[in-house]
Amino acid sequence: MALRILLSIFACVVTTAIARPALATSQADVTVVVDTSTSMKDPGYDPERTSLLVTKLLTDVVPGRLAVVRLLSLGVADPSLFPAKPTGRTIPCEDDPTQGCMQVEATTDWGELARLSPQKYGLLERPRRADGGFKAQLDAHLDQNASNSMFDIAFRASQGAFEQQSEPIPQTLIWLSDGRTKNEPGLKQSIRDLQADGVAIEAVLFGRGDPRLAEEAGLPTQVTSNPAELMKAFAGVFRRIMRAPFEQDGVVANRPDFEMKPNVDEAWVVIYGDITLSNAWLEGSTGKVQTDFAHDSLQRAGAYRVAHMTSPSAGQYTVHVQGGGPGAAFAVVQLADLMPVLLEPKEAVSGSEISLVGGIRSGTTGKLLTHPSIVDELTLSAKVDGQTVELTQVGSGTGKRSAPHTFSQMGPVPVEVCVKSDLVDRCAEEIVQVSGHFKYSGGPLHLDLGTLNEDSESCRPLVFEAEHQGNLRFVLKELRSTPTGHHLEVRVPNGVLEPGGQPVSVAPQEGWQVCLVTAKRTPSSSSNDELRLAIHLADSDVPHHHLDVHLTWQVDGLSWLERWLWLILTILSLAIAAFVIYGFIWPRRFPSGLALAIAADLEDLEEQQPQPITQWRGIGIGWYRNARAYLTSSYRLSKNKAGAVARLQMDRATGLQVFPEAGSELLYETLDGDWKPVALEGRRGRAGHIFRVGSLDEGILFRISLSRLTPGPPGSVGRDSSTG
């Protein structure tokens, strides 16, 4: 496991140093975040402290800037690092629940403090490559004593270190851990912020580590478990970060040979084994190469030795070791310093076909490579205007490749040239200044669009003489608003210019058409040589980039009544419908529970069970008529007036009213037991009131009843307490 971690991380940082072709391979900006929690001492994680040996290897070989960040044991080993409020409570430690940790509460944003503070919390910066004093400091700096795994703070400290670098150097963060933390949201946000800043992040997990969090964050993740997987992990990191697909690695006992490709500028060979690895060397066609570039060892983690070659000879090499155990292995990193370059053009005219000419320069000498043995194995392409075109060879031995292209826009246009082969997969961006020319010196343009009707269009060619070179973007401005249902536009082969719309590219000699489009039910209108439109170059207010257009037209549309008759009829229909419907809403209905007891004398009336008024069919409201019911001489209620002796009717103001009918004398009983006549204007009826028509012995008596007797406002039915 230690072997796999060691070489995978080495590949990550060496390749990052050349990830951007515009930079020298001697530059890099790497931060290593190491899990120094106490859980790393457990079997299956990193009890051998391989992470320490890995970090020392990085110190020896990574050019440029390198920093190492450890975890902080907040509240225990480092109680004064961050502003915090002690709670006075002791809780189980995150990484070792058998131990107690002092609980504190943050009084500020610790992550932002770690990013912005000059104290560099937990961060140790290397002064120079292979610095012995720095390597000695790492023993204590990476001691596995942290009681928690607050990687979000470590990542923020790394972010602060990256932000201090002003040079455009490739930046990489290497995360050595078991993949676990309690503050997952905070760590994921830190990862997103670093990636937004262009920092490449590689996650390498120890043994039983959990890759879930790293994978959810979208990080390239390697889980190291045995030496056999070491070279595979190394190759994966190499491909992703260096973008150089060719690789070779192996176990010395199984396959000690590897091939060095032609035209390699630099090569590193890392040989790793157990603590018995005392020496190692390479043998090739030019003799022996010693592994004296760097070396170190750690009792339980193992040992490494590094050979470095500049412009090595191509061919087969054999790895030899003294000691190192049966698992001794090697990894080869071959760097071909080849830079794609756009040779032509530096300037171009929009809309005119030109040739994109590219080549490949040596990053070491700056010379254009021409030898077929180098150039013929490479693929060269260009990405421009959203397209990717492959450049083909121009003659033999020139080293140049080309492809036709027509720029469709003006200004500084980026062209990305990419080279790809077994050794390199690299891109470089060049800027081409694309220009054009337009000058109009004439006066206003006049167009007659003729006569048109509703739901139609009229187009006329716009003819003018102007100096026009290149594909140029134009916009259309409406100088006077058009009537409703009218739309003006200018049509060109590449699109349509609309008032206030997006710019449209127009090539020289292309036709222009001014169009008026009318909608259905559009009103009549006219324009008599009025200034309506202005056509001008996008992002330009120069007068000779501007055309004024006067328009004449006659639209025979609909009259006011024709346009709005449908709306008038709709409103009228809705009003009639509402009037009809309201005729059944407005009337006052009989109260629910209203009932009558009807009898021929008082004795029968007292024994009579009141019958709900709703049991008689047809009794109720009419259209804009309050509810009413007629009492007939047959002791029944009817909806018809014929033969009626009394009428019950609802009134919106006074509620239930009782009226005499057909000249009948209608009387009501007072509280004193007397009978008084009911006037023709009627009398309010309440629950308990008794009325009669005729004599007590041979007349018709009825009593009003209501299932719920509650006094209420006018319009309700309640118990009468008056004496009449």
XYZ file of C-alpha atoms in Angstrom:
724
model
C 0.000 0.000 0.000
C 2.806 2.408 0.888
C 4.411 1.777 -2.513
C 1.227 2.636 -4.374
C 0.668 5.865 -2.475
C 4.240 6.979 -2.944
C 4.393 6.642 -6.710
C 0.859 7.852 -7.403
C 1.548 11.100 -5.610
C 4.910 11.498 -7.317
C 3.211 11.233 -10.690
C 0.635 13.820 -9.669
C 3.077 16.580 -8.793
C 5.683 15.949 -11.482
C 3.085 16.088 -14.201
C 1.378 19.143 -12.758
C 4.589 21.048 -13.183
C 4.163 20.870 -16.975
C 0.378 20.840 -17.250
C 0.319 24.284 -18.878
C 2.445 24.476 -22.007
C 3.025 28.188 -21.776
C 5.075 27.682 -18.590
C 8.490 26.198 -17.959
C 8.563 22.687 -16.567
C 10.540 23.930 -13.576
C 7.498 25.616 -12.054
C 4.721 24.190 -9.910
C 2.522 25.204 -7.010
C 1.593 22.186 -4.900
C -0.043 21.864 -1.494
C -0.204 18.496 0.256
C -2.973 18.064 2.842
C -2.087 15.130 5.096
C -4.476 13.320 7.426
C -2.696 13.549 10.796
C -5.628 12.332 12.876
C -5.058 9.644 15.496
C -7.188 7.182 13.514
C -4.417 6.932 10.916
C -2.425 4.877 13.423
C -5.022 2.100 13.232
C -4.271 -1.044 11.200
C -5.410 -0.772 7.596
C -4.833 2.980 7.426
C -1.328 4.444 7.790
C 0.400 3.078 10.894
C 3.624 2.822 8.847
C 3.475 6.609 8.212
C 3.772 6.165 4.467
C 2.238 9.622 4.097
C 5.355 11.074 5.735
C 7.633 9.280 3.273
C 5.446 10.386 0.362
C 5.659 13.991 1.487
C 9.440 13.759 1.739
C 9.565 12.445 -1.830
C 7.525 15.422 -2.976
C 9.921 17.707 -1.128
C 12.814 16.162 -3.042
C 11.425 16.227 -6.573
C 8.699 18.870 -7.002
C 10.045 22.098 -8.541
C 8.661 25.480 -7.607
C 6.532 26.006 -4.521
C 5.408 23.256 -2.144
C 3.564 23.461 1.175
C 2.401 20.769 3.587
C -0.781 21.192 5.648
C -1.628 19.096 8.699
C -4.890 18.772 10.613
C -5.407 20.932 13.692
C -6.471 19.349 16.970
C -8.808 22.131 17.996
C -9.566 22.382 21.686
C -6.914 19.828 22.658
C -3.423 20.095 21.193
C -3.970 23.579 19.742
C -6.412 25.253 22.175
C -5.396 28.826 21.321
C -5.315 28.703 17.508
C -8.802 30.016 16.790
C -11.159 32.322 18.709
C -13.379 29.907 20.616
C -15.615 29.790 23.649
C -14.982 26.882 26.047
C -18.159 25.091 27.042
C -16.655 23.379 30.067
C -17.807 20.016 28.713
C -15.744 17.041 27.669
C -16.972 14.928 24.757
C -15.619 11.798 23.017
C -12.927 12.720 20.500
C -13.953 12.430 16.840
C -11.093 10.137 15.828
C -10.716 8.255 19.118
C -13.991 8.027 21.064
C -12.154 6.331 23.932
C -10.466 9.658 24.667
C -12.127 12.825 25.952
C -11.828 16.153 24.150
C -12.649 19.617 25.442
C -15.684 20.997 23.613
C -15.438 24.554 22.300
C -17.753 26.779 20.271
C -16.456 28.860 17.374
C -16.842 32.610 17.828
C -15.852 33.393 14.223
C -15.614 31.670 10.840
C -12.581 29.428 11.341
C -12.346 28.558 7.640
C -12.151 32.195 6.541
C -9.658 32.913 9.312
C -7.450 30.045 8.102
C -7.671 31.361 4.522
C -6.964 35.021 5.247
C -4.711 34.971 8.299
C -0.940 35.371 7.796
C -0.426 32.789 10.563
C -0.826 29.947 8.018
C -2.676 27.589 10.344
C -1.209 24.096 10.071
C 0.722 25.033 6.901
C 4.472 24.532 6.542
C 6.067 25.961 3.392
C 9.198 24.477 1.842
C 11.975 27.060 1.317
C 13.626 25.181 -1.567
C 13.610 21.773 -3.241
C 15.264 18.915 -1.304
C 15.779 21.147 1.735
C 17.112 18.910 4.508
C 15.919 21.135 7.326
C 12.387 21.167 5.958
C 12.345 17.370 5.651
C 13.487 17.093 9.271
C 10.609 19.349 10.370
C 8.084 17.060 8.679
C 8.610 14.315 11.284
C 6.961 16.436 13.977
C 4.703 18.434 11.652
C 2.969 15.267 10.405
C 2.738 13.542 13.781
C -0.575 11.644 13.886
C -2.015 13.356 16.953
C -5.078 15.328 15.762
C -8.284 14.471 17.607
C -10.538 15.381 14.662
C -10.593 15.488 10.858
C -11.456 19.122 10.079
C -10.274 19.003 6.478
C -12.384 22.036 5.579
C -10.037 24.238 7.629
C -6.963 22.592 6.064
C -8.393 23.173 2.573
C -9.122 26.828 3.407
C -5.538 27.289 4.613
C -4.380 25.799 1.298
C -6.688 28.150 -0.596
C -5.127 31.110 1.187
C -1.650 29.922 0.191
C -2.700 29.529 -3.451
C -4.273 32.999 -3.505
C -0.965 34.585 -2.473
C 0.651 33.437 -5.724
C 0.420 36.076 -8.449
C 2.142 34.127 -11.241
C -0.033 31.927 -13.509
C 1.483 28.652 -12.288
C -0.502 25.383 -12.338
C -1.828 24.695 -8.847
C -2.511 21.253 -7.397
C -3.802 20.105 -4.026
C -3.035 16.507 -3.011
C -5.262 15.079 -0.298
C -3.845 12.121 1.660
C -6.475 10.765 4.034
C -8.967 8.074 4.967
C -11.676 10.120 3.205
C -13.719 10.851 6.338
C -14.750 14.066 8.053
C -17.709 15.160 10.165
C -18.113 18.508 8.398
C -18.891 17.175 4.923
C -20.820 20.272 3.727
C -17.952 22.559 4.741
C -15.364 20.384 3.009
C -17.415 20.093 -0.190
C -17.808 23.870 -0.316
C -14.051 24.304 0.149
C -13.448 21.878 -2.730
C -15.879 23.773 -4.980
C -14.212 27.092 -4.190
C -10.734 25.720 -4.921
C -11.877 24.181 -8.198
C -13.505 27.479 -9.171
C -10.061 29.060 -8.723
C -8.579 26.517 -11.158
C -6.895 24.310 -8.544
C -6.609 20.625 -9.504
C -7.389 18.308 -6.571
C -6.284 14.670 -6.315
C -7.557 12.399 -3.533
C -5.462 9.402 -2.431
C -7.029 7.218 0.246
C -5.304 4.804 2.581
C -6.275 1.126 2.831
C -9.711 0.988 4.415
C -10.470 4.594 3.525
C -13.939 5.535 2.286
C -13.961 7.091 -1.231
C -17.621 8.206 -1.059
C -17.015 11.811 -0.043
C -14.213 12.392 -2.557
C -16.219 10.828 -5.380
C -19.328 12.854 -4.508
C -17.155 15.962 -4.743
C -16.095 14.860 -8.248
C -12.435 14.335 -7.390
C -10.125 11.864 -9.146
C -9.778 9.283 -6.381
C -7.266 6.483 -5.852
C -7.804 3.916 -3.085
C -4.466 2.283 -2.315
C -4.485 -1.272 -1.001
C -1.536 -3.225 -2.448
C 1.649 -2.698 -4.497
C 0.119 -4.321 -7.583
C -2.270 -1.396 -7.911
C 0.463 1.169 -7.452
C 1.446 1.630 -11.090
C -2.178 1.713 -12.231
C -2.868 4.558 -9.822
C 0.308 6.290 -10.899
C -0.710 6.073 -14.557
C -4.187 7.391 -13.842
C -2.916 10.463 -12.055
C -0.313 10.925 -14.776
C -2.948 10.949 -17.525
C -5.365 13.279 -15.751
C -2.949 15.928 -14.604
C -0.077 15.762 -17.088
C -2.308 14.856 -20.060
C 0.581 12.745 -21.344
C -0.854 9.322 -22.141
C 2.377 7.322 -22.429
C 3.530 5.551 -19.258
C 5.607 2.630 -18.098
C 5.922 1.032 -14.699
C 6.358 -2.375 -13.173
C 7.653 -4.636 -10.430
C 11.393 -5.127 -10.804
C 11.274 -8.882 -10.143
C 8.667 -9.414 -12.876
C 9.604 -6.917 -15.593
C 12.621 -4.681 -14.976
C 12.746 -3.182 -18.500
C 11.066 -0.079 -19.886
C 11.236 1.905 -23.125
C 12.404 5.488 -23.305
C 10.618 7.283 -26.152
C 12.478 9.500 -28.651
C 12.538 13.269 -28.114
C 12.011 13.119 -24.346
C 13.335 16.253 -22.650
C 13.241 15.071 -19.030
C 12.575 11.769 -17.315
C 12.191 10.717 -13.690
C 12.425 7.098 -12.603
C 11.239 6.444 -9.052
C 12.269 3.135 -7.499
C 10.596 2.063 -4.283
C 10.965 -0.898 -1.976
C 11.169 -1.860 1.660
C 13.767 -0.516 4.084
C 16.436 -2.863 2.662
C 16.614 -0.878 -0.589
C 20.243 0.304 -0.411
C 20.956 1.128 -4.036
C 19.432 1.133 -7.535
C 20.563 2.072 -11.024
C 19.494 2.021 -14.655
C 21.350 0.550 -17.602
C 20.727 1.733 -21.147
C 22.495 2.073 -24.454
C 24.642 4.907 -23.118
C 25.644 3.171 -19.904
C 24.653 3.284 -16.237
C 22.405 5.942 -14.677
C 22.588 6.298 -10.895
C 19.559 6.982 -8.681
C 21.284 9.837 -6.890
C 18.802 12.627 -7.671
C 16.978 11.971 -4.381
C 16.538 9.215 -1.789
C 15.112 8.681 1.681
C 13.724 5.924 3.895
C 11.470 5.306 6.878
C 11.737 2.163 8.967
C 8.194 0.812 8.531
C 7.197 2.699 5.373
C 10.124 1.726 3.140
C 12.635 3.561 0.960
C 12.819 5.322 -2.395
C 15.494 6.370 -4.848
C 15.061 8.697 -7.830
C 16.985 8.929 -11.102
C 16.682 12.064 -13.211
C 17.726 12.333 -16.860
C 17.829 15.287 -19.231
C 17.358 14.546 -22.945
C 17.796 10.798 -22.376
C 18.661 8.503 -25.248
C 15.757 6.566 -26.686
C 15.666 2.819 -26.304
C 15.414 0.096 -23.684
C 16.483 0.614 -20.083
C 16.781 -1.978 -17.316
C 16.197 -1.302 -13.620
C 18.583 -2.918 -11.126
C 18.132 -2.879 -7.350
C 20.067 -3.899 -4.284
C 17.589 -5.013 -1.641
C 14.100 -3.559 -1.588
C 12.302 -6.871 -1.142
C 10.251 -8.869 -3.655
C 7.800 -5.986 -4.133
C 10.379 -3.435 -5.258
C 8.853 -1.474 -8.138
C 9.436 1.509 -10.389
C 7.511 4.222 -12.216
C 8.735 6.236 -15.190
C 7.648 9.774 -16.018
C 8.712 10.947 -19.481
C 8.265 14.608 -20.299
C 8.377 15.719 -23.920
C 8.553 19.492 -23.872
C 6.572 20.036 -27.086
C 4.593 23.234 -27.496
C 1.816 23.613 -30.111
C 1.855 27.019 -31.775
C -0.307 28.923 -34.252
C 2.077 30.270 -36.903
C -0.487 32.028 -39.092
C -2.464 34.225 -39.164
C -1.856 36.928 -36.596
C -4.546 39.070 -38.214
C -7.562 38.209 -40.382
C -10.616 39.771 -41.980
C -14.012 38.514 -40.887
C -15.853 36.647 -43.621
C -12.763 35.927 -45.714
C -11.369 32.406 -45.903
C -7.824 32.070 -44.596
C -5.501 29.203 -43.667
C -4.844 28.323 -40.048
C -1.195 27.252 -40.011
C 0.207 25.519 -36.959
C 3.333 23.754 -35.883
C 5.175 22.353 -32.886
C 8.073 24.030 -31.154
C 10.568 22.571 -28.761
C 9.885 23.959 -25.300
C 13.612 23.809 -24.624
C 15.069 25.468 -27.734
C 11.992 27.246 -29.101
C 12.738 25.912 -32.583
C 10.043 24.638 -34.918
C 10.245 20.855 -35.192
C 10.463 19.613 -38.779
C 11.924 16.100 -38.679
C 9.376 13.545 -39.943
C 10.281 11.074 -37.158
C 8.883 13.585 -34.665
C 6.200 15.484 -36.548
C 4.561 12.595 -38.392
C 3.556 10.873 -35.128
C 1.745 13.939 -33.821
C -1.842 15.060 -34.328
C -2.386 18.818 -34.501
C -5.818 20.460 -34.271
C -7.309 23.899 -33.705
C -10.431 24.947 -31.814
C -11.959 28.214 -33.023
C -15.450 29.713 -33.238
C -16.869 26.644 -31.503
C -15.399 24.276 -34.109
C -12.506 21.825 -34.013
C -10.542 21.393 -37.240
C -7.632 19.022 -37.838
C -4.551 20.582 -39.374
C -3.012 18.605 -42.237
C 0.595 18.548 -43.346
C 1.903 21.323 -45.620
C 4.688 19.884 -47.770
C 7.395 17.511 -46.620
C 9.899 18.549 -44.009
C 8.297 21.935 -43.282
C 6.843 20.972 -39.906
C 3.749 23.009 -40.752
C 0.127 21.912 -40.883
C -2.888 23.894 -42.001
C -6.669 23.952 -42.436
C -9.016 26.497 -44.078
C -11.235 28.623 -41.845
C -13.498 31.669 -42.100
C -13.825 33.852 -38.998
C -17.401 34.840 -38.302
C -16.788 37.603 -35.769
C -14.519 40.567 -35.185
C -12.086 41.544 -32.472
C -9.579 39.391 -30.586
C -10.583 35.781 -31.323
C -8.959 32.962 -29.302
C -7.610 29.999 -31.261
C -6.635 26.950 -29.204
C -4.015 24.758 -30.872
C -3.650 21.228 -29.474
C -1.000 18.556 -30.019
C -1.528 14.919 -29.140
C 0.692 11.849 -29.283
C 1.854 8.989 -27.080
C 3.999 11.444 -25.132
C 1.989 14.631 -25.024
C -1.568 15.908 -24.918
C -1.262 19.657 -24.655
C -2.991 22.832 -25.826
C -1.929 26.457 -26.147
C -4.079 29.488 -26.873
C -3.240 32.167 -29.419
C -5.160 35.360 -30.209
C -5.982 36.381 -33.776
C -7.056 39.971 -34.360
C -10.048 39.742 -36.710
C -11.125 42.977 -38.345
C -13.642 44.267 -40.873
C -14.569 47.545 -42.597
C -17.841 49.364 -43.209
C -18.421 52.938 -44.362
C -21.660 54.487 -45.622
C -21.494 58.043 -46.936
C -24.928 58.368 -48.513
C -28.053 60.023 -47.199
C -31.233 58.560 -45.696
C -32.822 55.634 -47.517
C -36.472 55.766 -48.629
C -38.685 52.711 -49.138
C -42.332 52.341 -50.137
C -43.779 49.116 -48.754
C -47.061 49.621 -50.637
C -50.522 48.667 -49.438
C -51.253 45.566 -47.414
C -54.050 44.068 -45.368
C -54.280 42.368 -42.005
C -52.341 39.116 -41.495
C -49.959 39.782 -44.370
C -46.470 41.100 -45.078
C -44.710 43.347 -47.532
C -40.940 43.251 -48.190
C -38.783 45.518 -50.319
C -35.046 45.254 -51.079
C -32.858 47.796 -49.335
C -30.290 48.943 -51.883
C -27.371 51.150 -50.927
C -23.685 51.568 -51.733
C -21.164 51.243 -48.907
C -17.602 50.126 -48.313
C -18.077 46.697 -46.716
C -15.311 44.208 -46.008
C -15.632 41.153 -43.792
C -18.517 39.577 -41.917
C -19.800 42.364 -39.694
C -22.481 42.327 -37.022
C -25.357 44.771 -37.407
C -28.248 45.741 -35.130
C -31.635 47.339 -35.847
C -33.167 50.193 -33.887
C -36.779 51.347 -34.159
C -36.908 55.157 -34.085
C -40.700 55.448 -33.886
C -43.104 52.965 -32.389
C -45.340 51.091 -34.815
C -49.087 50.587 -34.285
C -50.384 47.506 -32.535
C -50.149 44.408 -34.711
C -47.373 45.880 -36.890
C -43.837 44.466 -36.882
C -40.840 45.842 -38.770
C -37.744 43.731 -39.442
C -34.750 43.547 -41.771
C -34.005 40.168 -43.319
C -30.504 39.068 -44.355
C -29.251 35.633 -45.465
C -27.796 34.878 -42.033
C -30.849 35.824 -39.983
C -33.311 38.564 -39.128
C -32.555 41.951 -37.617
C -35.296 42.868 -35.175
C -35.685 46.111 -33.217
C -33.762 45.728 -29.963
C -32.734 42.182 -30.917
C -29.394 40.407 -31.057
C -26.728 41.423 -33.597
C -26.693 39.465 -36.863
C -23.631 38.854 -39.020
C -23.846 40.194 -42.578
C -21.298 39.522 -45.315
C -20.450 41.868 -48.206
C -22.692 41.705 -51.270
C -25.490 40.030 -49.322
C -29.040 41.229 -49.896
C -31.053 43.250 -47.385
C -34.864 43.297 -47.201
C -37.049 45.574 -45.087
C -40.345 43.914 -44.171
C -43.585 45.018 -42.549
C -45.595 42.150 -41.066
C -49.184 42.660 -39.897
C -51.020 40.444 -37.460
C -54.585 39.226 -37.562
C -57.138 41.880 -36.601
C -54.583 44.649 -36.976
C -55.912 48.221 -37.256
C -55.554 50.429 -40.278
C -52.475 52.635 -40.384
C -50.254 54.621 -42.695
C -46.753 56.036 -42.815
C -45.812 58.799 -45.210
C -42.034 58.731 -45.714
C -41.446 58.809 -41.958
C -38.084 58.063 -40.337
C -38.727 54.657 -38.796
C -35.535 52.558 -38.642
C -31.804 52.873 -38.060
C -29.331 50.139 -39.049
C -25.846 50.356 -37.595
C -22.802 48.301 -36.676
C -23.043 46.618 -33.300
C -21.183 48.456 -30.528
C -20.487 51.467 -32.738
C -21.828 55.024 -32.717
C -19.661 56.264 -35.594
C -21.865 58.208 -38.073
C -20.629 56.387 -41.192
C -21.553 53.050 -39.553
C -25.185 54.161 -39.558
C -28.102 54.039 -42.052
C -31.437 55.847 -41.575
C -34.489 54.333 -43.279
C -37.685 56.301 -44.099
C -40.767 54.157 -44.762
C -44.074 54.612 -46.535
C -46.997 52.184 -46.229
C -50.755 51.892 -46.129
C -52.393 49.158 -44.053
C -56.088 48.528 -44.748
C -56.907 46.828 -41.509
C -60.068 46.531 -39.460
C -62.216 49.407 -38.233
C -62.608 50.044 -34.545
C -65.930 48.219 -34.444
C -64.593 45.292 -36.481
C -61.644 44.936 -34.170
C -63.603 45.139 -30.925
C -67.053 43.768 -31.803
C -66.049 40.362 -30.509
C -65.102 41.891 -27.175
C -68.295 43.908 -26.971
C -70.397 40.821 -27.707
C -68.425 38.795 -25.213
C -68.918 41.383 -22.474
C -72.603 41.680 -23.342
C -73.037 37.899 -23.254
C -71.280 37.701 -19.921
C -73.446 40.521 -18.570
C -76.641 38.778 -19.711
C -75.466 35.499 -18.252
C -74.596 37.212 -14.990
C -77.974 38.968 -14.948
C -79.813 35.694 -15.489
C -77.762 33.813 -12.910
C -78.097 36.606 -10.360
C -81.877 36.388 -10.799
C -81.688 33.068 -8.940
C -79.124 34.296 -6.414
C -80.794 37.550 -5.376
C -84.200 36.188 -4.102
C -84.603 35.498 -0.385
C -85.185 31.810 0.360
C -87.295 30.299 3.134
C -85.153 29.596 6.197
C -84.081 26.005 6.584
C -86.248 24.295 9.163
C -89.334 26.442 8.464
C -92.495 24.353 9.023
C -96.285 24.816 9.332
C -98.890 23.055 11.390
C -102.353 23.385 9.695
C -105.660 22.417 11.303
C -109.363 23.280 11.429
C -109.475 24.201 15.147
C -107.095 25.074 17.990
C -107.324 21.670 19.638
C -106.236 19.899 16.473
C -103.588 22.566 15.868
C -101.937 21.886 19.218
C -101.760 18.187 18.415
C -100.662 18.696 14.802
C -96.981 17.971 14.036
C -95.530 20.864 11.975
C -94.584 19.802 8.455
C -91.486 21.210 6.694
C -92.522 23.740 4.129
C -90.129 22.188 1.611
C -92.207 18.992 1.366
C -94.624 20.767 -0.969
C -93.268 20.767 -4.513
C -92.827 24.072 -6.330
C -92.647 26.087 -3.132
C -89.685 28.485 -3.195
C -88.049 31.291 -5.110
C -88.570 32.431 -8.687
C -86.414 34.477 -11.039
C -85.830 37.737 -9.188
C -88.747 36.743 -6.892
C -88.476 35.982 -3.203
C -89.708 32.639 -1.935
C -93.501 32.391 -1.454
C -96.175 29.807 -0.745
C -99.992 29.932 -0.932
C -102.247 28.337 1.707
C -105.373 26.917 0.082
C -108.782 26.126 1.530
C -107.864 22.447 1.241
C -105.328 22.840 4.077
C -102.367 22.534 1.687
C -99.566 24.748 0.458
C -99.341 25.468 -3.248
C -97.206 27.448 -5.653
C -100.373 28.667 -7.389
C -102.448 31.606 -6.272
C -105.806 30.143 -7.357
C -107.990 29.207 -4.370
C -105.511 30.652 -1.869
C -106.707 32.172 1.420
C -103.262 33.322 2.697
C -99.741 33.853 1.411
C -96.354 33.335 3.075
C -93.556 35.308 1.441
C -89.923 36.202 2.236
C -88.886 39.844 2.237
C -85.203 40.930 2.028
C -85.697 43.568 4.724
C -88.183 42.084 7.187
C -87.897 38.345 6.652
C -91.030 36.111 6.635
C -94.282 37.949 5.914
C -97.892 36.612 6.035
C -100.591 38.177 3.787
C -104.349 37.622 3.341
C -105.458 36.474 -0.124
C -108.628 36.678 -2.288
C -110.568 38.895 0.116
C -110.174 36.410 2.963
C -110.020 37.792 6.461
C -106.732 36.739 8.030
C -106.303 37.094 11.781
C -103.418 36.419 14.171
C -103.441 35.521 17.858
C -101.878 37.952 20.315
C -100.143 37.039 23.552
C -103.371 37.919 25.384
C -105.307 35.340 23.393
C -107.144 37.914 21.326
C -107.414 37.775 17.547
C -106.539 40.743 15.419
C -106.852 41.126 11.651
C -103.807 41.184 9.379
C -103.716 44.211 7.102
C -103.376 43.874 3.360
C -99.736 44.986 3.725
C -99.147 41.760 5.649
C -97.562 41.019 8.957
C -94.204 39.663 9.955
C -94.359 36.019 10.859
C -92.264 34.507 13.603
C -91.919 31.055 15.073
C -94.892 30.289 17.333
C -97.285 32.731 15.666
C -100.790 31.357 15.025
C -102.949 32.651 12.182
C -106.516 31.769 11.155
C -108.881 32.312 8.290
C -112.593 32.174 9.131
C -114.142 31.188 12.490
C -112.476 29.211 15.249
C -114.792 26.290 14.630
C -114.915 26.139 10.829
C -111.885 28.141 9.705
C -108.301 27.273 8.788
C -105.638 27.710 11.460
C -101.850 27.440 10.987
C -98.864 27.878 13.252
C -95.348 28.837 12.157
C -92.531 26.677 13.457
C -88.755 26.769 13.070
C -86.371 24.034 14.113
C -83.770 26.545 15.391
C -85.288 29.501 17.241
C -82.738 32.303 17.532
C -83.437 36.007 17.476
C -81.663 37.724 14.633
C -81.434 40.732 12.366
C -84.138 41.730 9.918
C -84.832 38.970 7.498
C -84.568 36.191 10.092
C -87.427 34.206 11.628
C -87.573 34.262 15.442
C -89.999 34.073 18.384
C -92.386 37.058 18.616
C -92.626 38.670 22.018
C -94.924 41.546 21.016
C -98.625 41.780 21.761
C -99.403 43.132 18.340
